PDB file of C-alpha atoms in Angstrom:
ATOM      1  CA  UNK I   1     -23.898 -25.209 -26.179  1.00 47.00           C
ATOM      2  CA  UNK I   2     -22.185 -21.972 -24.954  1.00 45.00           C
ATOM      3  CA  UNK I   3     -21.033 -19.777 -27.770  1.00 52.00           C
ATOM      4  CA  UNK I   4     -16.855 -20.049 -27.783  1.00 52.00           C
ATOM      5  CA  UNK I   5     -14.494 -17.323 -26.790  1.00 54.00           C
ATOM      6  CA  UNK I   6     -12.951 -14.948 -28.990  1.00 67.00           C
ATOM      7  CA  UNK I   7      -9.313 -16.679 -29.621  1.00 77.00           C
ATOM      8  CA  UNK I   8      -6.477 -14.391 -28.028  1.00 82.00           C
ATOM      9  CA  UNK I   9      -3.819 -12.871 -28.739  1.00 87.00           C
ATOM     10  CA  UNK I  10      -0.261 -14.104 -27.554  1.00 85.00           C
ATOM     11  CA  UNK I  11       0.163 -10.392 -25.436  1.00 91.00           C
ATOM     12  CA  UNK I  12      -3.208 -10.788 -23.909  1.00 91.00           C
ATOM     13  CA  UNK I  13      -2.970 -14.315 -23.061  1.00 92.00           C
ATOM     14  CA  UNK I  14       0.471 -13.369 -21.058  1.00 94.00           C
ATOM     15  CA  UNK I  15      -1.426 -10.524 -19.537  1.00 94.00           C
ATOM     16  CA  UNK I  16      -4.498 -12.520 -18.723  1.00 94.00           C
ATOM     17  CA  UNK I  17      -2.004 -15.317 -16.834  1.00 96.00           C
ATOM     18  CA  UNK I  18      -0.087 -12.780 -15.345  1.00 95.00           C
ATOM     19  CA  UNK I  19      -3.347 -11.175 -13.776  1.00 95.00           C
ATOM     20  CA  UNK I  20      -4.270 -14.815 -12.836  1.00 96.00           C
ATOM     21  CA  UNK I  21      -1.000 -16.019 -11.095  1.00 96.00           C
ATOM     22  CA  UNK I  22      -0.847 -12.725  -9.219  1.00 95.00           C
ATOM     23  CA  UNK I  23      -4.034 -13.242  -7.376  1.00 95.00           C
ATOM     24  CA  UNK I  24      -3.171 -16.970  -6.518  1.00 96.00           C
ATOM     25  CA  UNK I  25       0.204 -15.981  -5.555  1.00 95.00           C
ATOM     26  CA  UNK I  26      -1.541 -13.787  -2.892  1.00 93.00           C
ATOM     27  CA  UNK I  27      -3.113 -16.941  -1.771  1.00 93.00           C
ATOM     28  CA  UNK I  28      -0.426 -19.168  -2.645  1.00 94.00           C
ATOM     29  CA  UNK I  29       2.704 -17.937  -2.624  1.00 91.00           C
ATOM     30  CA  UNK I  30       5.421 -20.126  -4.704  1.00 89.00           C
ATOM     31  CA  UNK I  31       3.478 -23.198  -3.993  1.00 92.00           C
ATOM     32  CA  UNK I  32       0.914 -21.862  -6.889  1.00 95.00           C
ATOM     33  CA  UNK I  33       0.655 -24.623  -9.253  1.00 95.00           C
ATOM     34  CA  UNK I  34       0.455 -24.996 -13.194  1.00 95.00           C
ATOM     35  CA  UNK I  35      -2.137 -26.842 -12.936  1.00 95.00           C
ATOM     36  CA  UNK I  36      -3.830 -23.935 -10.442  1.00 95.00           C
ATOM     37  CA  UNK I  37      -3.211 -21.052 -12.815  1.00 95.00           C
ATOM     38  CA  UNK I  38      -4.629 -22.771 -16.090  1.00 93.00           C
ATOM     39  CA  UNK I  39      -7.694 -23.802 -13.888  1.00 94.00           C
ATOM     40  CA  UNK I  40      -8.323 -20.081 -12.551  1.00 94.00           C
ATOM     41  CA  UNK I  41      -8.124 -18.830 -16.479  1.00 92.00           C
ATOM     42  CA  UNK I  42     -10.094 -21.879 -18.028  1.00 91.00           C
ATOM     43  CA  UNK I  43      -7.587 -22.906 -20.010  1.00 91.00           C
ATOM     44  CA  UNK I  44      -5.520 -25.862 -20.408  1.00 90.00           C
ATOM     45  CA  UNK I  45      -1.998 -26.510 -18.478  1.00 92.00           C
ATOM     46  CA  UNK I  46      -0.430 -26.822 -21.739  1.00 91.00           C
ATOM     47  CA  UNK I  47      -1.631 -23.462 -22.519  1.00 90.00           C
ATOM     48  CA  UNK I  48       0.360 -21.628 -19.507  1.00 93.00           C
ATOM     49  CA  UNK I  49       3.781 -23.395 -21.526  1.00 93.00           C
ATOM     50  CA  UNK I  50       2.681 -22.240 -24.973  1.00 91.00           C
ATOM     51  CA  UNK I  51       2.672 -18.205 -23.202  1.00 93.00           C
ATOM     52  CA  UNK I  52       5.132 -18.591 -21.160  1.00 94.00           C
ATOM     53  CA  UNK I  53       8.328 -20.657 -21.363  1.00 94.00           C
ATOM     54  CA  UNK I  54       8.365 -21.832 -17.464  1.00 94.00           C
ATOM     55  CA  UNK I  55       6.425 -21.684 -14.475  1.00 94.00           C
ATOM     56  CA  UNK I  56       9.362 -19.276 -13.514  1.00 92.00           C
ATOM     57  CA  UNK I  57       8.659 -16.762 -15.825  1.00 94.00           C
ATOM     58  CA  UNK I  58       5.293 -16.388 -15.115  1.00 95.00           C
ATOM     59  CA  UNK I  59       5.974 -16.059 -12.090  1.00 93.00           C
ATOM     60  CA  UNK I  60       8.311 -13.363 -12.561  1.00 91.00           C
ATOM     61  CA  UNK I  61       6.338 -11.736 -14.737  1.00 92.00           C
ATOM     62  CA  UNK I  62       3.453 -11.839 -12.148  1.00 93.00           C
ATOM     63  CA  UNK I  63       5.908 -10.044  -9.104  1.00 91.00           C
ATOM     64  CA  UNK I  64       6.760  -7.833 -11.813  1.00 88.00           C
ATOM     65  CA  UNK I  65       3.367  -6.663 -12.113  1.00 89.00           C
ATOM     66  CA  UNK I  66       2.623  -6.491  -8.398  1.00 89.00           C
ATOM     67  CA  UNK I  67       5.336  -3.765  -8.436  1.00 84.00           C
ATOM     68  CA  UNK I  68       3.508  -1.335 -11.248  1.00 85.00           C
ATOM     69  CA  UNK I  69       1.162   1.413 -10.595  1.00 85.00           C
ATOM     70  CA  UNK I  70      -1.855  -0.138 -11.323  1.00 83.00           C
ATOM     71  CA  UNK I  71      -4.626   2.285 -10.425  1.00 90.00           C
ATOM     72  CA  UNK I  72      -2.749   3.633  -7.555  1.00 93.00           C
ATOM     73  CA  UNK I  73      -2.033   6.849  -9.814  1.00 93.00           C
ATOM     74  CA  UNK I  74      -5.764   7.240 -10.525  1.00 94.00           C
ATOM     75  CA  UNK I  75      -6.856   7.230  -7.065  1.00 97.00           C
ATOM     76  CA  UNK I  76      -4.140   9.759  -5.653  1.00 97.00           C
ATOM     77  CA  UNK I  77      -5.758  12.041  -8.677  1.00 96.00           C
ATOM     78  CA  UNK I  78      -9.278  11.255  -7.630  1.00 97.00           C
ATOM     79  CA  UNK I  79      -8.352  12.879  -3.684  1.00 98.00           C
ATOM     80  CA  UNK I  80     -10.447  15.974  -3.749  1.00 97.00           C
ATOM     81  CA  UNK I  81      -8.194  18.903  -3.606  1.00 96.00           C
ATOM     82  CA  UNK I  82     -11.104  21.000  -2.401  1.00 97.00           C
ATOM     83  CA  UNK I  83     -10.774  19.156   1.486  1.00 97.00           C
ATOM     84  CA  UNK I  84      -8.635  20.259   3.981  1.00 97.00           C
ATOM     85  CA  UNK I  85      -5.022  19.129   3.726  1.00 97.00           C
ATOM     86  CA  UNK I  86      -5.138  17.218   6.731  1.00 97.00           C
ATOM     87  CA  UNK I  87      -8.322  15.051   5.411  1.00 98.00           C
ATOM     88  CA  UNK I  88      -6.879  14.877   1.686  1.00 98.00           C
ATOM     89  CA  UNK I  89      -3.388  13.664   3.444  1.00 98.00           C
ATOM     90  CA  UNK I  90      -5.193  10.878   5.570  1.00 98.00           C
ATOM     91  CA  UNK I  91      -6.972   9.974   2.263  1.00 98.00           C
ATOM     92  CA  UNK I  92      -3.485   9.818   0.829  1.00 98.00           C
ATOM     93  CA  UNK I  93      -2.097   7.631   3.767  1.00 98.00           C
ATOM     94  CA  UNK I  94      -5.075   5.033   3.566  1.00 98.00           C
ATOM     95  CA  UNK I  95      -4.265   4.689  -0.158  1.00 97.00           C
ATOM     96  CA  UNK I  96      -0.537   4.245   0.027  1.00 97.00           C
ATOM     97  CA  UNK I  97      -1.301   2.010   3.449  1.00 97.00           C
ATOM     98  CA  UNK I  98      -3.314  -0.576   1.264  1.00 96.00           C
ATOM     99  CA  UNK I  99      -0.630  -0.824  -1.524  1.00 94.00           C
ATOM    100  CA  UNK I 100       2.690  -0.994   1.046  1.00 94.00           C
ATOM    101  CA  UNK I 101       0.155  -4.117   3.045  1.00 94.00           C
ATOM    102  CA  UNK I 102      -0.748  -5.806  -0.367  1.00 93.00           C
ATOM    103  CA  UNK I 103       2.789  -5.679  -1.704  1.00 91.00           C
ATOM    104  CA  UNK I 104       4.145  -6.383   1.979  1.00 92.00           C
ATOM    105  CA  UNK I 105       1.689  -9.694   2.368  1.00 92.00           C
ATOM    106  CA  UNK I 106       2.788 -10.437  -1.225  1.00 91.00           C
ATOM    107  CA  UNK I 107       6.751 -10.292  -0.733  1.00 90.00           C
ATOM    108  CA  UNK I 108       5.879 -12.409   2.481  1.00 90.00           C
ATOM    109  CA  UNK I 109       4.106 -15.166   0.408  1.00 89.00           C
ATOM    110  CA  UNK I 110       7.143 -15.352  -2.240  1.00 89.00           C
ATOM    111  CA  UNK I 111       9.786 -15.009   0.355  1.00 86.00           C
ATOM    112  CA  UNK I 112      11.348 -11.967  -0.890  1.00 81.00           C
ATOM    113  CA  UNK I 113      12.413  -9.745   1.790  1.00 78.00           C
ATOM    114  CA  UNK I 114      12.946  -6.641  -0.737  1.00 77.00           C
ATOM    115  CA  UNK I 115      11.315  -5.939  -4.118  1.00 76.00           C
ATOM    116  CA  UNK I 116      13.950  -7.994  -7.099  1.00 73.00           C
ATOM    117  CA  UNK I 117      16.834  -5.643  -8.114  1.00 68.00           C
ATOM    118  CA  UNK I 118      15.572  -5.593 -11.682  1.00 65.00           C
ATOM    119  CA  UNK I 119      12.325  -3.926 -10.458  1.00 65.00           C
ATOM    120  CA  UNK I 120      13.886  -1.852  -7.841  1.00 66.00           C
ATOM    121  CA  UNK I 121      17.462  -0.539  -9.174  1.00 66.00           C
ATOM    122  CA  UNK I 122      16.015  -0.016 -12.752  1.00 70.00           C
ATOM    123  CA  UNK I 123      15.912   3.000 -14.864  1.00 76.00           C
ATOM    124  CA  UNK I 124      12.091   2.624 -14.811  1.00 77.00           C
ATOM    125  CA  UNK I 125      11.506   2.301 -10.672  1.00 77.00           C
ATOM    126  CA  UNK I 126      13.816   5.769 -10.424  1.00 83.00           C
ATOM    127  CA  UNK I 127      11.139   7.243 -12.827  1.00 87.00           C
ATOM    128  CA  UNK I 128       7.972   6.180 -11.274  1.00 86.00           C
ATOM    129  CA  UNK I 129       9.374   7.266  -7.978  1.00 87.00           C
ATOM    130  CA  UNK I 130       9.760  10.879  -9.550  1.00 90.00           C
ATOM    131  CA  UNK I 131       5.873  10.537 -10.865  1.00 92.00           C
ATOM    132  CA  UNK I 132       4.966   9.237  -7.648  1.00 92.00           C
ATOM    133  CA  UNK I 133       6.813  12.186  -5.111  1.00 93.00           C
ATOM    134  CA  UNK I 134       4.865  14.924  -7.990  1.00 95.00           C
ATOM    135  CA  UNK I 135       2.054  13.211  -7.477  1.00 95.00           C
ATOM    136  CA  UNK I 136       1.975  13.279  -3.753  1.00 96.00           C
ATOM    137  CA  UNK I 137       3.214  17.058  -4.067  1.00 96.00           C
ATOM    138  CA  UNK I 138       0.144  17.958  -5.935  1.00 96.00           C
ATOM    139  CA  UNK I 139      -2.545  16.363  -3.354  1.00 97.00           C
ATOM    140  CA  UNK I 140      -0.204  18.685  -1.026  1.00 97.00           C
ATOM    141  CA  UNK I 141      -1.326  21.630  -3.547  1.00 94.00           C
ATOM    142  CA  UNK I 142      -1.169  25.104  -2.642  1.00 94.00           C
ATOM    143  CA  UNK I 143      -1.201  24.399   1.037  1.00 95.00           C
ATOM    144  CA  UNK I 144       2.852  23.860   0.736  1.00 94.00           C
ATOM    145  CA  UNK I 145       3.275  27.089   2.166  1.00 93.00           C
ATOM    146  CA  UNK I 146       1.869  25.597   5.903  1.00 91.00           C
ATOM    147  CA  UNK I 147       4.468  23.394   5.879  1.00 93.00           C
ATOM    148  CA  UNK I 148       7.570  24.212   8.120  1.00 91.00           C
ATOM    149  CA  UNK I 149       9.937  22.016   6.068  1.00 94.00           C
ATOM    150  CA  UNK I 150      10.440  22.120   1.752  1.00 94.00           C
ATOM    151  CA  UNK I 151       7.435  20.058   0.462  1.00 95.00           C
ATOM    152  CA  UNK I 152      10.459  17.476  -1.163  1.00 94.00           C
ATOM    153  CA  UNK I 153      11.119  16.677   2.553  1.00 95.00           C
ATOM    154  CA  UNK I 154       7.734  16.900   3.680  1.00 95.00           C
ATOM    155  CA  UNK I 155       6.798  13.816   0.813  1.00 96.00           C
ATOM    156  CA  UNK I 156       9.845  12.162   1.810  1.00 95.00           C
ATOM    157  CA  UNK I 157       8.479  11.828   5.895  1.00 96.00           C
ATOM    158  CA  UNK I 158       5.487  11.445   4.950  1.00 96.00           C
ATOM    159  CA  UNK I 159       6.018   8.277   2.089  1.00 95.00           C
ATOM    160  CA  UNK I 160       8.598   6.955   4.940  1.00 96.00           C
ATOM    161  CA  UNK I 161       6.516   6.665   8.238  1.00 97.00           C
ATOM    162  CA  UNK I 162       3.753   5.656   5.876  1.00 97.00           C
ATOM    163  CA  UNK I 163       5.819   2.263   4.608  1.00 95.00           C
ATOM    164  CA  UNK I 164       7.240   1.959   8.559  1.00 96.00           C
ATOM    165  CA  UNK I 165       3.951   2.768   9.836  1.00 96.00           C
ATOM    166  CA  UNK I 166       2.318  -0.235   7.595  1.00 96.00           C
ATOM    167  CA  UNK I 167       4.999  -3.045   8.078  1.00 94.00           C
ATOM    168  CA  UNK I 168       3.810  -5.668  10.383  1.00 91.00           C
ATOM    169  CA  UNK I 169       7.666  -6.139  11.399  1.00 90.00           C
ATOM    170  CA  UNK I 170       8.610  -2.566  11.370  1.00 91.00           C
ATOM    171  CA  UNK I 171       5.956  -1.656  13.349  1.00 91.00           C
ATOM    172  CA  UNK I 172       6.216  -4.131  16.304  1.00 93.00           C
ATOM    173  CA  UNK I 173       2.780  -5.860  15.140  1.00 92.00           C
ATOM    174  CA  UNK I 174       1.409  -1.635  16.304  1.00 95.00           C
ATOM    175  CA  UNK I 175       0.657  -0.759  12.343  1.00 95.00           C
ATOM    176  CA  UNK I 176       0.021   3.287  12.896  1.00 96.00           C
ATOM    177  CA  UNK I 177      -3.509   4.422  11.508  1.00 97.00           C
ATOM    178  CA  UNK I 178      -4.078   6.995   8.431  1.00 97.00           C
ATOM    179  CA  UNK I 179      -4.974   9.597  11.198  1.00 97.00           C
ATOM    180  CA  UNK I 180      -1.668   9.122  13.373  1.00 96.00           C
ATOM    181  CA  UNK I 181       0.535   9.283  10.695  1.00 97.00           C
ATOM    182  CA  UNK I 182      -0.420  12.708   9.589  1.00 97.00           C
ATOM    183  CA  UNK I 183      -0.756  14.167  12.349  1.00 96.00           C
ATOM    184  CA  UNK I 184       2.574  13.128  13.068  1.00 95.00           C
ATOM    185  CA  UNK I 185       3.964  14.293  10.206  1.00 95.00           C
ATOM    186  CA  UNK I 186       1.650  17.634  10.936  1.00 93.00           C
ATOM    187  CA  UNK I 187       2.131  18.309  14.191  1.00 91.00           C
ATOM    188  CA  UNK I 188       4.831  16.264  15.590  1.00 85.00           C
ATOM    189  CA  UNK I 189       4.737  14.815  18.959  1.00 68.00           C
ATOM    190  CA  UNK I 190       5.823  17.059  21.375  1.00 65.00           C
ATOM    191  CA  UNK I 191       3.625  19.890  23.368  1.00 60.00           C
ATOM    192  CA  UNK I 192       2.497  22.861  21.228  1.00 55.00           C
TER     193      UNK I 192
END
């Protein structure tokens, strides 16, 4: 007989069923089940209604957590500020890329066609979008001075043909590459 878990406690059984229902939402979408989530965490069904007080909420709670930072903070640190700029920049593209396509195929799956107001318009969202433009300014470094525009503007490009460049829909289906979007924020398009 296998030794039984440790019992937990009501804030880590939410997150634990949070972290579940997000990854079979990915799958999923709405049509995620009760019955599917309590499966995935080895619990019973009843279990998901003693955490949570709907399937709703969960699922909420689960978008809601799509939308925060997760480790997205620790790998813009991790870009080596010894490379080039270009090469930390296409580092920097490939890492916002994959979290504007998971959060894009997500939004798809639930139907959403922009991020819920709460998460968007909110106090919070206004202050991780500061964190996030310092944090992009410091991969940028010391090399802000080879820029030809302030380095607020430069972020702003650069974040904004970034989220066009990764949209299936925005993009015609022609998603732009790490390497094409800074050099087009680098060197433009025209004839040097």
């Amino acid at each position: 007989m296998s030794p039984r878990a440790r019992p937990m406690s009501p804030e880590e059984r939410r997150a634990a069923l949070t972290d579940v229902t997000l990854r079979l939402l990915r799958v999923h979408g709405r049509d995620v089940t009760t019955r599917q989530i309590a499966e995935a965490a080895g619990i019973a069904e009843g279990t998901v209604f003693r955490a949570f007080a709907s399937k709703d909420d969960l699922l909420d709670a689960a978008i809601s957590r799509a939308f925060e930072p997760g480790d997205l903070v620790v790998r813009i640190e991790e870009i080596d500020p010894a490379l080039p700029l270009r090469d930390r920049l296409v580092v920097l593209a490939s890492i916002l890329q994959q979290r504007f396509r998971a959060t894009f195929d997500l939004m798809q799956k639930m139907g959403l066609v922009r991020p819920p107001g709460h998460l968007h318009d909110s106090a919070g969202a206004a202050a991780w979008r500061a964190r996030l433009e310092e944090l992009l300014g410091g991969v940028v470094g010391d090399d802000a001075d080879q820029l030809a525009v302030p380095l607020d503007h430069f972020i702003h490009v650069f974040r904004l043909l970034t989220f066009a460049g990764s949209h299936e829909h925005i993009a015609d289906g022609r998603l732009l590459t790490p390497d094409e979007i800074v050099d087009t924020v680098l060197h433009g398009l025209g004839r040097t």
